[in-house]
Coordinates of C-alpha atoms in Angstrom, one line a residue:
X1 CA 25.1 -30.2 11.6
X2 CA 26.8 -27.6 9.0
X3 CA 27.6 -24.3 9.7
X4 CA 24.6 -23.3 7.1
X5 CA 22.1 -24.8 8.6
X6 CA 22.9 -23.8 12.0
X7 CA 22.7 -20.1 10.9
X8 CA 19.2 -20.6 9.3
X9 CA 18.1 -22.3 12.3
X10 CA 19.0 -19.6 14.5
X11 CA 17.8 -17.0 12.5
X12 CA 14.8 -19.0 13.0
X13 CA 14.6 -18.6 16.2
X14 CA 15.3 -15.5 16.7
X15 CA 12.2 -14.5 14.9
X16 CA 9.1 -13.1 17.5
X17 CA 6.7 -15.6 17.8
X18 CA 3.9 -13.1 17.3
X19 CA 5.0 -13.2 13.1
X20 CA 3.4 -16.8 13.0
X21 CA 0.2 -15.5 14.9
X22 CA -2.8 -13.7 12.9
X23 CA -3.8 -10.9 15.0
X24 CA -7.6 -9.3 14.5
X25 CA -9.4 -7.1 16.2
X26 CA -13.3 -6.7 16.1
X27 CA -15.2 -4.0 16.8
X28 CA -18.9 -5.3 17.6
X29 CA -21.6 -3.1 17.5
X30 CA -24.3 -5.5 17.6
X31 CA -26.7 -5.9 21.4
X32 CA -26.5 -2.2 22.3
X33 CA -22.4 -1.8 22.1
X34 CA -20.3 1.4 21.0
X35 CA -16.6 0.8 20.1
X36 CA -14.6 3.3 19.8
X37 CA -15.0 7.1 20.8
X38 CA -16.7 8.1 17.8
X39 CA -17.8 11.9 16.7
X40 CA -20.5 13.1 13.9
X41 CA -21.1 15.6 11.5
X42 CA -24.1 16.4 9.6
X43 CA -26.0 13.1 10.7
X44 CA -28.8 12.2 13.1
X45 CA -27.0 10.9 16.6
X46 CA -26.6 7.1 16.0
X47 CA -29.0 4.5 17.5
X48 CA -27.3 1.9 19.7
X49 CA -29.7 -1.2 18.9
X50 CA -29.8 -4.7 18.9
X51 CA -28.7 -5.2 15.4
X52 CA -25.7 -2.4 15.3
X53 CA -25.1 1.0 15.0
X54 CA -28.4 2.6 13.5
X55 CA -26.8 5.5 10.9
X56 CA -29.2 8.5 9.2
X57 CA -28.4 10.8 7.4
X58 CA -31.6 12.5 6.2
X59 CA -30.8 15.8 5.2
X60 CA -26.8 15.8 3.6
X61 CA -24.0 14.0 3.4
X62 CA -22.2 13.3 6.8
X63 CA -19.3 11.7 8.3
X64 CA -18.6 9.5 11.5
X65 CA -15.0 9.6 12.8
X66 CA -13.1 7.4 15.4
X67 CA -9.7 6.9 17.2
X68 CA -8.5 3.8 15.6
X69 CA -6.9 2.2 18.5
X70 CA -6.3 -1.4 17.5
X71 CA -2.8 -2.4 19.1
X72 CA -1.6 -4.0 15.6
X73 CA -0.9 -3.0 12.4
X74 CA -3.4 -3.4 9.8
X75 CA -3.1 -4.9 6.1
X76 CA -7.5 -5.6 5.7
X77 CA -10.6 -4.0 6.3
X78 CA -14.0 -5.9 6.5
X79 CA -17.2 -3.8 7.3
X80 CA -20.5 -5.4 8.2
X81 CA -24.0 -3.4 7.0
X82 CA -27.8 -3.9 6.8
X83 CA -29.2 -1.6 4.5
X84 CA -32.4 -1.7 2.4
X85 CA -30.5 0.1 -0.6
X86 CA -26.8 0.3 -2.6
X87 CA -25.1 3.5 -0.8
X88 CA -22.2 4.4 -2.3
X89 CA -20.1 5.9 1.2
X90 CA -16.3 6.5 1.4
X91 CA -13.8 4.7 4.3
X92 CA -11.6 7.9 6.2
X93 CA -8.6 7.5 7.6
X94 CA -5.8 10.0 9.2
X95 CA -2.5 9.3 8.5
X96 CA -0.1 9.7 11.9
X97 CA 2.3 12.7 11.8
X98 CA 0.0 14.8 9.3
X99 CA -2.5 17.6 9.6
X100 CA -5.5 17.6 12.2
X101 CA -8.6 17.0 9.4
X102 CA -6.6 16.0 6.5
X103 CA -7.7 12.4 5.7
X104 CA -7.4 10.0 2.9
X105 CA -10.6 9.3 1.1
X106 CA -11.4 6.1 -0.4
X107 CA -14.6 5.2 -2.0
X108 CA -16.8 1.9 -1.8
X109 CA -20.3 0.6 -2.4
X110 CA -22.4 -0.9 0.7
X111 CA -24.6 -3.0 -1.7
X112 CA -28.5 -3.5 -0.7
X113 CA -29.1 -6.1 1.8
X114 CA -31.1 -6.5 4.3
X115 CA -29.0 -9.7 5.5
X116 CA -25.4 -9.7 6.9
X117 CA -23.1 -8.3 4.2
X118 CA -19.9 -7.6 4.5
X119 CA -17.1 -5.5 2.1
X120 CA -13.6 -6.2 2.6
X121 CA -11.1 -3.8 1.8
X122 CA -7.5 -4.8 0.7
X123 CA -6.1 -1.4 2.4
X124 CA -2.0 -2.6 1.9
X125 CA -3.0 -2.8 -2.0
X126 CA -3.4 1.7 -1.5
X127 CA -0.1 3.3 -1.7
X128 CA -1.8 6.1 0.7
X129 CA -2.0 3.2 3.6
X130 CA 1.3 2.9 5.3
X131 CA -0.1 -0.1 8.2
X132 CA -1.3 2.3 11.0
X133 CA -4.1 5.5 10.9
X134 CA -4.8 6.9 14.4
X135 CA -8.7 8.2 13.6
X136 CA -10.5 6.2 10.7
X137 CA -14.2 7.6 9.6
X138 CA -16.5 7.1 7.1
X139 CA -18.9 10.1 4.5
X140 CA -22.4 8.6 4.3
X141 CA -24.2 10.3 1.1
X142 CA -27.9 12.3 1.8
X143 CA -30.5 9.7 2.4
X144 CA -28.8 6.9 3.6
X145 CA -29.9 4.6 6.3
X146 CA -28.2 1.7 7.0
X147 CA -27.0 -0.2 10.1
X148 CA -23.6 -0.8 10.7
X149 CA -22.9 -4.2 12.3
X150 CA -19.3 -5.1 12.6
X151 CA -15.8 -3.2 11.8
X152 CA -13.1 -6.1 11.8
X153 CA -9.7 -4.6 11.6
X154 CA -6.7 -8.0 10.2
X155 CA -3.1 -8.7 10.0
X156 CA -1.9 -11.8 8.4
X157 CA 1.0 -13.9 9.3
X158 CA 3.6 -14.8 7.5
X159 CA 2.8 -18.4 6.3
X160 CA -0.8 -16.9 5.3
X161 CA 0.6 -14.3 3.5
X162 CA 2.8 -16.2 1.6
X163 CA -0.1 -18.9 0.7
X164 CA -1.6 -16.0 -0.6
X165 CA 1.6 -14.8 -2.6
X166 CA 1.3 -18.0 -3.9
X167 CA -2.2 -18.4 -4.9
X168 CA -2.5 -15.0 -6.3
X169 CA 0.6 -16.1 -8.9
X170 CA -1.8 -18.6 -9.9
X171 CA -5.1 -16.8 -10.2
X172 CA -6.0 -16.0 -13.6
X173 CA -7.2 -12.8 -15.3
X174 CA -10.4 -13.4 -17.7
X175 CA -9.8 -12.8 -21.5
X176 CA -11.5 -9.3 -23.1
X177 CA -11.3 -7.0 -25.4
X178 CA -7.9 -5.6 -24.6
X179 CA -6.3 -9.4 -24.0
X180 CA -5.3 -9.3 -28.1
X181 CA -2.6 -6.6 -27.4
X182 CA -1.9 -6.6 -23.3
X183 CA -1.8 -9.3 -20.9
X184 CA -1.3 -8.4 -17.2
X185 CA 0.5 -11.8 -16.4
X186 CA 0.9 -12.9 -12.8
X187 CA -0.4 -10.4 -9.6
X188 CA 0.6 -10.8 -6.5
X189 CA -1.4 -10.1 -3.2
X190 CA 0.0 -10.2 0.2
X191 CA -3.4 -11.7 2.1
X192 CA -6.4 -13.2 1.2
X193 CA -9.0 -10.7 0.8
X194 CA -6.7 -9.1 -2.2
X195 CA -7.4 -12.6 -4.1
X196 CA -11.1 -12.5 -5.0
X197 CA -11.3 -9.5 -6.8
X198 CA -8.0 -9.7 -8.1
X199 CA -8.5 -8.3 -11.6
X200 CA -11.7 -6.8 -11.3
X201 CA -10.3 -3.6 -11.3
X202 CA -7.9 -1.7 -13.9
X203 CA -5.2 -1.8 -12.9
X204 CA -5.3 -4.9 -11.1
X205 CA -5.0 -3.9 -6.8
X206 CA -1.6 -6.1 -6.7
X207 CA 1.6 -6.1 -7.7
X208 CA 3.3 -7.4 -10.7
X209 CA 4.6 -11.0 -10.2
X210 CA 7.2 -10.5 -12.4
X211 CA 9.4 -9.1 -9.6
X212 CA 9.2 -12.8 -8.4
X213 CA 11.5 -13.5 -11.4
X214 CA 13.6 -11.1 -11.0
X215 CA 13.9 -11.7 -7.6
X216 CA 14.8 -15.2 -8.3
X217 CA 17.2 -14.6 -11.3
X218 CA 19.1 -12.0 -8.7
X219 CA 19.4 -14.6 -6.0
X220 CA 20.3 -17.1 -8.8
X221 CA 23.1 -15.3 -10.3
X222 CA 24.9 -14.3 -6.3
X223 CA 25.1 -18.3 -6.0
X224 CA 26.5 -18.7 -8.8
X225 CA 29.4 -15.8 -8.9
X226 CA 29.9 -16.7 -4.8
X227 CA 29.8 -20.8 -5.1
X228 CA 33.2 -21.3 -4.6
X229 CA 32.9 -19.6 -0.9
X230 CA 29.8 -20.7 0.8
X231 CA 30.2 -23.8 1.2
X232 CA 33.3 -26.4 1.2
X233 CA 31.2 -28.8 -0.7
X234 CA 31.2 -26.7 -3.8
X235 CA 34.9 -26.9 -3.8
X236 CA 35.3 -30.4 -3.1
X237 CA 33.8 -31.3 -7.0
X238 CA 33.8 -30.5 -10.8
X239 CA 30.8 -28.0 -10.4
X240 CA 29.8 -26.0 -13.8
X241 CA 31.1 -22.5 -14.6
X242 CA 29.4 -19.4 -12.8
X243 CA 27.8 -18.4 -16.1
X244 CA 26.5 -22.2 -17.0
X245 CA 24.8 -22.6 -13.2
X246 CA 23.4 -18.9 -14.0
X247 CA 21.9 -20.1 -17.1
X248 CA 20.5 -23.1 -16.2
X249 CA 18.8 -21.6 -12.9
X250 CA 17.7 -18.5 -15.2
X251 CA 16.2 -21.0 -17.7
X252 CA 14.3 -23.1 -15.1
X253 CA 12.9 -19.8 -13.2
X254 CA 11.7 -19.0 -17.0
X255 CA 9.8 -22.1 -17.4
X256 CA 7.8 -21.7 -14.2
X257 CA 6.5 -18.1 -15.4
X258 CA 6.2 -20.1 -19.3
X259 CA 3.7 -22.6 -17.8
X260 CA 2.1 -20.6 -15.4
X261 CA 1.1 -18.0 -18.8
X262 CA 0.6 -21.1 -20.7
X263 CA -2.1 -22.4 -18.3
X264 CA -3.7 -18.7 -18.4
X265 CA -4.4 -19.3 -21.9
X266 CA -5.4 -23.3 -21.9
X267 CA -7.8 -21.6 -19.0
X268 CA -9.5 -18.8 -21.8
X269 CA -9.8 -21.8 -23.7
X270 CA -11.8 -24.0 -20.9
X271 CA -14.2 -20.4 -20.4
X272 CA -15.3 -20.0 -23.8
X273 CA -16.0 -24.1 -24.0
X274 CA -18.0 -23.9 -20.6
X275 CA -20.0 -20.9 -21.1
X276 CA -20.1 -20.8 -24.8
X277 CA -19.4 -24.1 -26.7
X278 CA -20.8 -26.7 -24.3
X279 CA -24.0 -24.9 -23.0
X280 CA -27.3 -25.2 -26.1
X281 CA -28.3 -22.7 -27.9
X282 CA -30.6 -20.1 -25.4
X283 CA -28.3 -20.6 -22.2
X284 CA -24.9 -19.5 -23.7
X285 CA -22.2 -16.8 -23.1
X286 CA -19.5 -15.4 -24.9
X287 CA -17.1 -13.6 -22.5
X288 CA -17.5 -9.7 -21.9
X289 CA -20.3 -9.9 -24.9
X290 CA -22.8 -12.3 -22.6
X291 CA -25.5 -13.6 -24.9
X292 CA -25.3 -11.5 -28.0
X293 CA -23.0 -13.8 -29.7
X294 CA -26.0 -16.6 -28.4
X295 CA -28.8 -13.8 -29.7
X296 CA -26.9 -13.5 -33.3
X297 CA -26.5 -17.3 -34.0
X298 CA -30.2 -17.8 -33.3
X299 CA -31.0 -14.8 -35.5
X300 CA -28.7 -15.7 -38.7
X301 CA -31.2 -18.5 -40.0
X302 CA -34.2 -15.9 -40.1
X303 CA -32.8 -13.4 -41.7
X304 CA -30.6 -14.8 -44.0
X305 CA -31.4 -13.6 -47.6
X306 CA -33.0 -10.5 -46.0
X307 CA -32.4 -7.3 -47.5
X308 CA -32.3 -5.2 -44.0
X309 CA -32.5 -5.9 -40.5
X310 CA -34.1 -2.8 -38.0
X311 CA -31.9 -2.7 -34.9
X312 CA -33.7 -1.4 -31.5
X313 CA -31.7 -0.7 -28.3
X314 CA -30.2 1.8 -25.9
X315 CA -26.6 3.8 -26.7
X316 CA -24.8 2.0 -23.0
X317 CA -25.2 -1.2 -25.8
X318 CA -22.9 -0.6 -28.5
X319 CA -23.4 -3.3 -30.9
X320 CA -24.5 -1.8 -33.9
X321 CA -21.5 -2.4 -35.7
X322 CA -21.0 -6.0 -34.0
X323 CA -24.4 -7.0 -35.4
X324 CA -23.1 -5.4 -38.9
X325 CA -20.3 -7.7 -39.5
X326 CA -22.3 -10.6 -38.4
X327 CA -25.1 -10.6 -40.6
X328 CA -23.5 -8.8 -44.0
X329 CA -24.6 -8.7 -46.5
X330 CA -27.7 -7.8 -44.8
X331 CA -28.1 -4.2 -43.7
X332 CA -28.3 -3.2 -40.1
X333 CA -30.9 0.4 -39.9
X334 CA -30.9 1.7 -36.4
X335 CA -34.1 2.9 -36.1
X336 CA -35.5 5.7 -34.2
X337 CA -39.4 5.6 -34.4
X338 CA -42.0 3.9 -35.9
X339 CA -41.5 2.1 -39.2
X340 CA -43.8 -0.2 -41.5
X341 CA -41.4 -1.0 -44.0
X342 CA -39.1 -3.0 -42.0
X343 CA -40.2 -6.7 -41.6
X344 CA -37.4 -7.9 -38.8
X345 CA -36.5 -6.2 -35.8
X346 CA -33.6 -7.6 -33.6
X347 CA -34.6 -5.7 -29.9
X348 CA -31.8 -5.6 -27.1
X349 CA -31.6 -4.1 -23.7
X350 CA -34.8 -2.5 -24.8
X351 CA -36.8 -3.0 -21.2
X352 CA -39.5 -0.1 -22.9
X353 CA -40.4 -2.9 -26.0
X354 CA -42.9 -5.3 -26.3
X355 CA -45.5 -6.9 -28.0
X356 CA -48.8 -5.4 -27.3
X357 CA -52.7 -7.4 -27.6
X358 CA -52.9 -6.8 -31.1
X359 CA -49.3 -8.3 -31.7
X360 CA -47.6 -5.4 -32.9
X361 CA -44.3 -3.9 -31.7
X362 CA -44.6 -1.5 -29.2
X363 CA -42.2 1.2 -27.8
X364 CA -43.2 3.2 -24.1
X365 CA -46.5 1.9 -25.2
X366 CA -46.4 3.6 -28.6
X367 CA -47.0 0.8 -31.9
X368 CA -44.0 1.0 -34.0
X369 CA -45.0 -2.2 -36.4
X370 CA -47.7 -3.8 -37.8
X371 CA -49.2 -6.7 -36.2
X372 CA -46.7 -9.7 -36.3
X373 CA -44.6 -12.3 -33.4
X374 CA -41.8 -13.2 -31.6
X375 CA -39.5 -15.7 -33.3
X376 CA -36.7 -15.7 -30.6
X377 CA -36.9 -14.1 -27.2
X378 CA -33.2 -13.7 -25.4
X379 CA -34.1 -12.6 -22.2
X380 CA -36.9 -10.2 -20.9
X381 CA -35.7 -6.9 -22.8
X382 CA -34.2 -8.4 -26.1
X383 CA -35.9 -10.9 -28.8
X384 CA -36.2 -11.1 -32.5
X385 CA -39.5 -10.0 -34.0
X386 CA -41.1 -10.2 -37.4
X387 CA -44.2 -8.9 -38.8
X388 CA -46.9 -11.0 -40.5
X389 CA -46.5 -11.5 -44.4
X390 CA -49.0 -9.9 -45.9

């Protein structure tokens, strides 16, 4: 055996044998148990059930704190709720070696369920979480009442986290409106529960696999300047020049990052022909826009020729320009009350319109139109309508 590979081996062995070991600790409170040594503020004194930890907080916003004595280091967060309604609530923790009562805030949503659901927080991915916090907590806003079930507290080993590195490299971002000037490229997670939600936040909770490359292209170019003293084999035949060996290592670590970038956009391509090319007419959806692109292809044939177009819907749906471009030369009037003089209306995201039983247009029950139909109907707040010819 070389000299080489017995120092890798050794290293090897050297290593603890807890590294290749995922460690996780569970704090139950389900059939009456209490982990933890917990204190409250400004909530009703928890019920111990069957279920979990019965939390109220009737009157203001209140907080639960606990020792977090885990034995381990922690890199994930999963918390286990029943609740009949979305609380937004915020996770506490105290940082070791700071001030009694200062602690780091971070804010989640606990959505409605009255099933087991659990949120999982990526707490390595906060540059405030350094591994360890000796109290944790949470703030519970006025009026909640929820039941908490299970606090699971992980740390990954090494092979897992590096399966993660590497399917995190892999995972794609989803093309909008800011893809035509700014990619993100390749994020990189350190454990699983970083993965799902990869890019559903801006920025993206990860870290920029570029250093990968430079990593790599570092490593690359110490073989290459060192090759004549690592190993005798090197020495032994015609090997090429430092610079060439850099070259051709930095252009092969280039072509992994060109593919992976490559396939990002083949899978753009592969979205818009699944959710907007392939599906029929009624079912489809174009990216960040969902079914407006589907609602304006269905409208064009109806009111082409058509002098103006009235345009009903809510200012969180900015389309009115959108729906300008795609139907010039006819004009686009955003219309704010009744109107007999326009014949086609295109309602969306308007959950206060409808046709009433004399077939007219309504808005919070007040007639807008003149008695007429439905052409198209998009979902159950947006459709085309038109009024009879007289």
């Amino acid at each position: 055996m070389r000299p080489l590979w017995k120092f890798f081996l050794t290293a090897l062995l050297l290593v603890p044998t807890v590294t290749f070991a995922m460690q996780e600790t569970v704090w139950d409170f389900r059939g009456g148990h209490l982990p933890g040594k917990w204190r409250i503020s400004n909530i009703d004194v928890p019920q111990m059930t069957l279920q979990g930890l019965r939390i109220q907080a009737p009157a203001s916003d209140g907080s639960l704190l606990s020792e977090a004595d885990v034995g381990h280091s922690v890199q994930a967060i999963s918390l286990t709720f029943l609740t009949p309604r979305t609380t937004e609530a915020q996770f506490l923790w105290h940082r070791p070696g700071t001030d009694p009562g200062i602690f780091v805030q971070f804010p989640f949503t606990i959505p409605a369920s009255m099933t087991e659901q659990s949120t999982n927080i990526n707490l390595e991915a906060l540059p405030e979480w350094d591994g360890a916090a000796d109290e944790i907590g949470f703030v519970f806003p006025k009026g909640s009442d929820l039941i908490l079930r299970e606090i699971r507290f992980a740390k990954w080993n090494l092979a897992e986290r590096a399966a993660a590195v590497w399917e995190s490299f892999w995972t794609f971002d989803k093309l909008g409106s800011i893809s035509i000037n700014f990619v993100w490229g390749p994020v990189i997670v350190f454990n699983p529960v970083g993965i799902p939600g990869l890019f559903s936040k801006m920025p993206p909770e990860g870290r920029s696999g570029m250093w990968i490359l430079y990593v790599l292209i570092v490593i690359a170019g110490a073989i290459a300047l060192t090759r004549p003293y690592w190993t005798p084999y090197m020495r032994s035949r015609r090997v090429p020049q430092a610079l060439v060996l850099f070259l051709l290592a930095f252009g092969g670590i280039w072509t992994v990052f060109d593919v992976r970038m490559g396939l990002e956009l083949l899978n753009y391509a592969r979205h818009d022909y699944d959710s907007y090319l392939s599906p029929s007419p009624g079912s489809r959806e174009f990216r960040t826009f969902l079914d407006f692109n589907d609602a304006v292809d269905r409208t064009m044939p109806y009111v082409k020729g058509e002098p103006t177009l009235a345009l009903l819907t809510t200012p969180e749906t900015p389309i009115r320009d959108m729906l300008r471009y795609f139907v010039f030369p006819t004009q686009v009037t955003e219309v704010t009350g009744p109107d007999p003089h326009q014949r086609f209306w295109f309602v969306y995201r308007r959950r206060d319109a409808a046709v009433d039983d004399k077939r007219r247009l309504t808005v919070g029950g007040v007639p807008w139109t003149q008695s007429g139909g439905v052409l198209e109907q998009f979902d159950d707040s947006s459709f085309l309508f038109r009024i009879s010819d007289r």
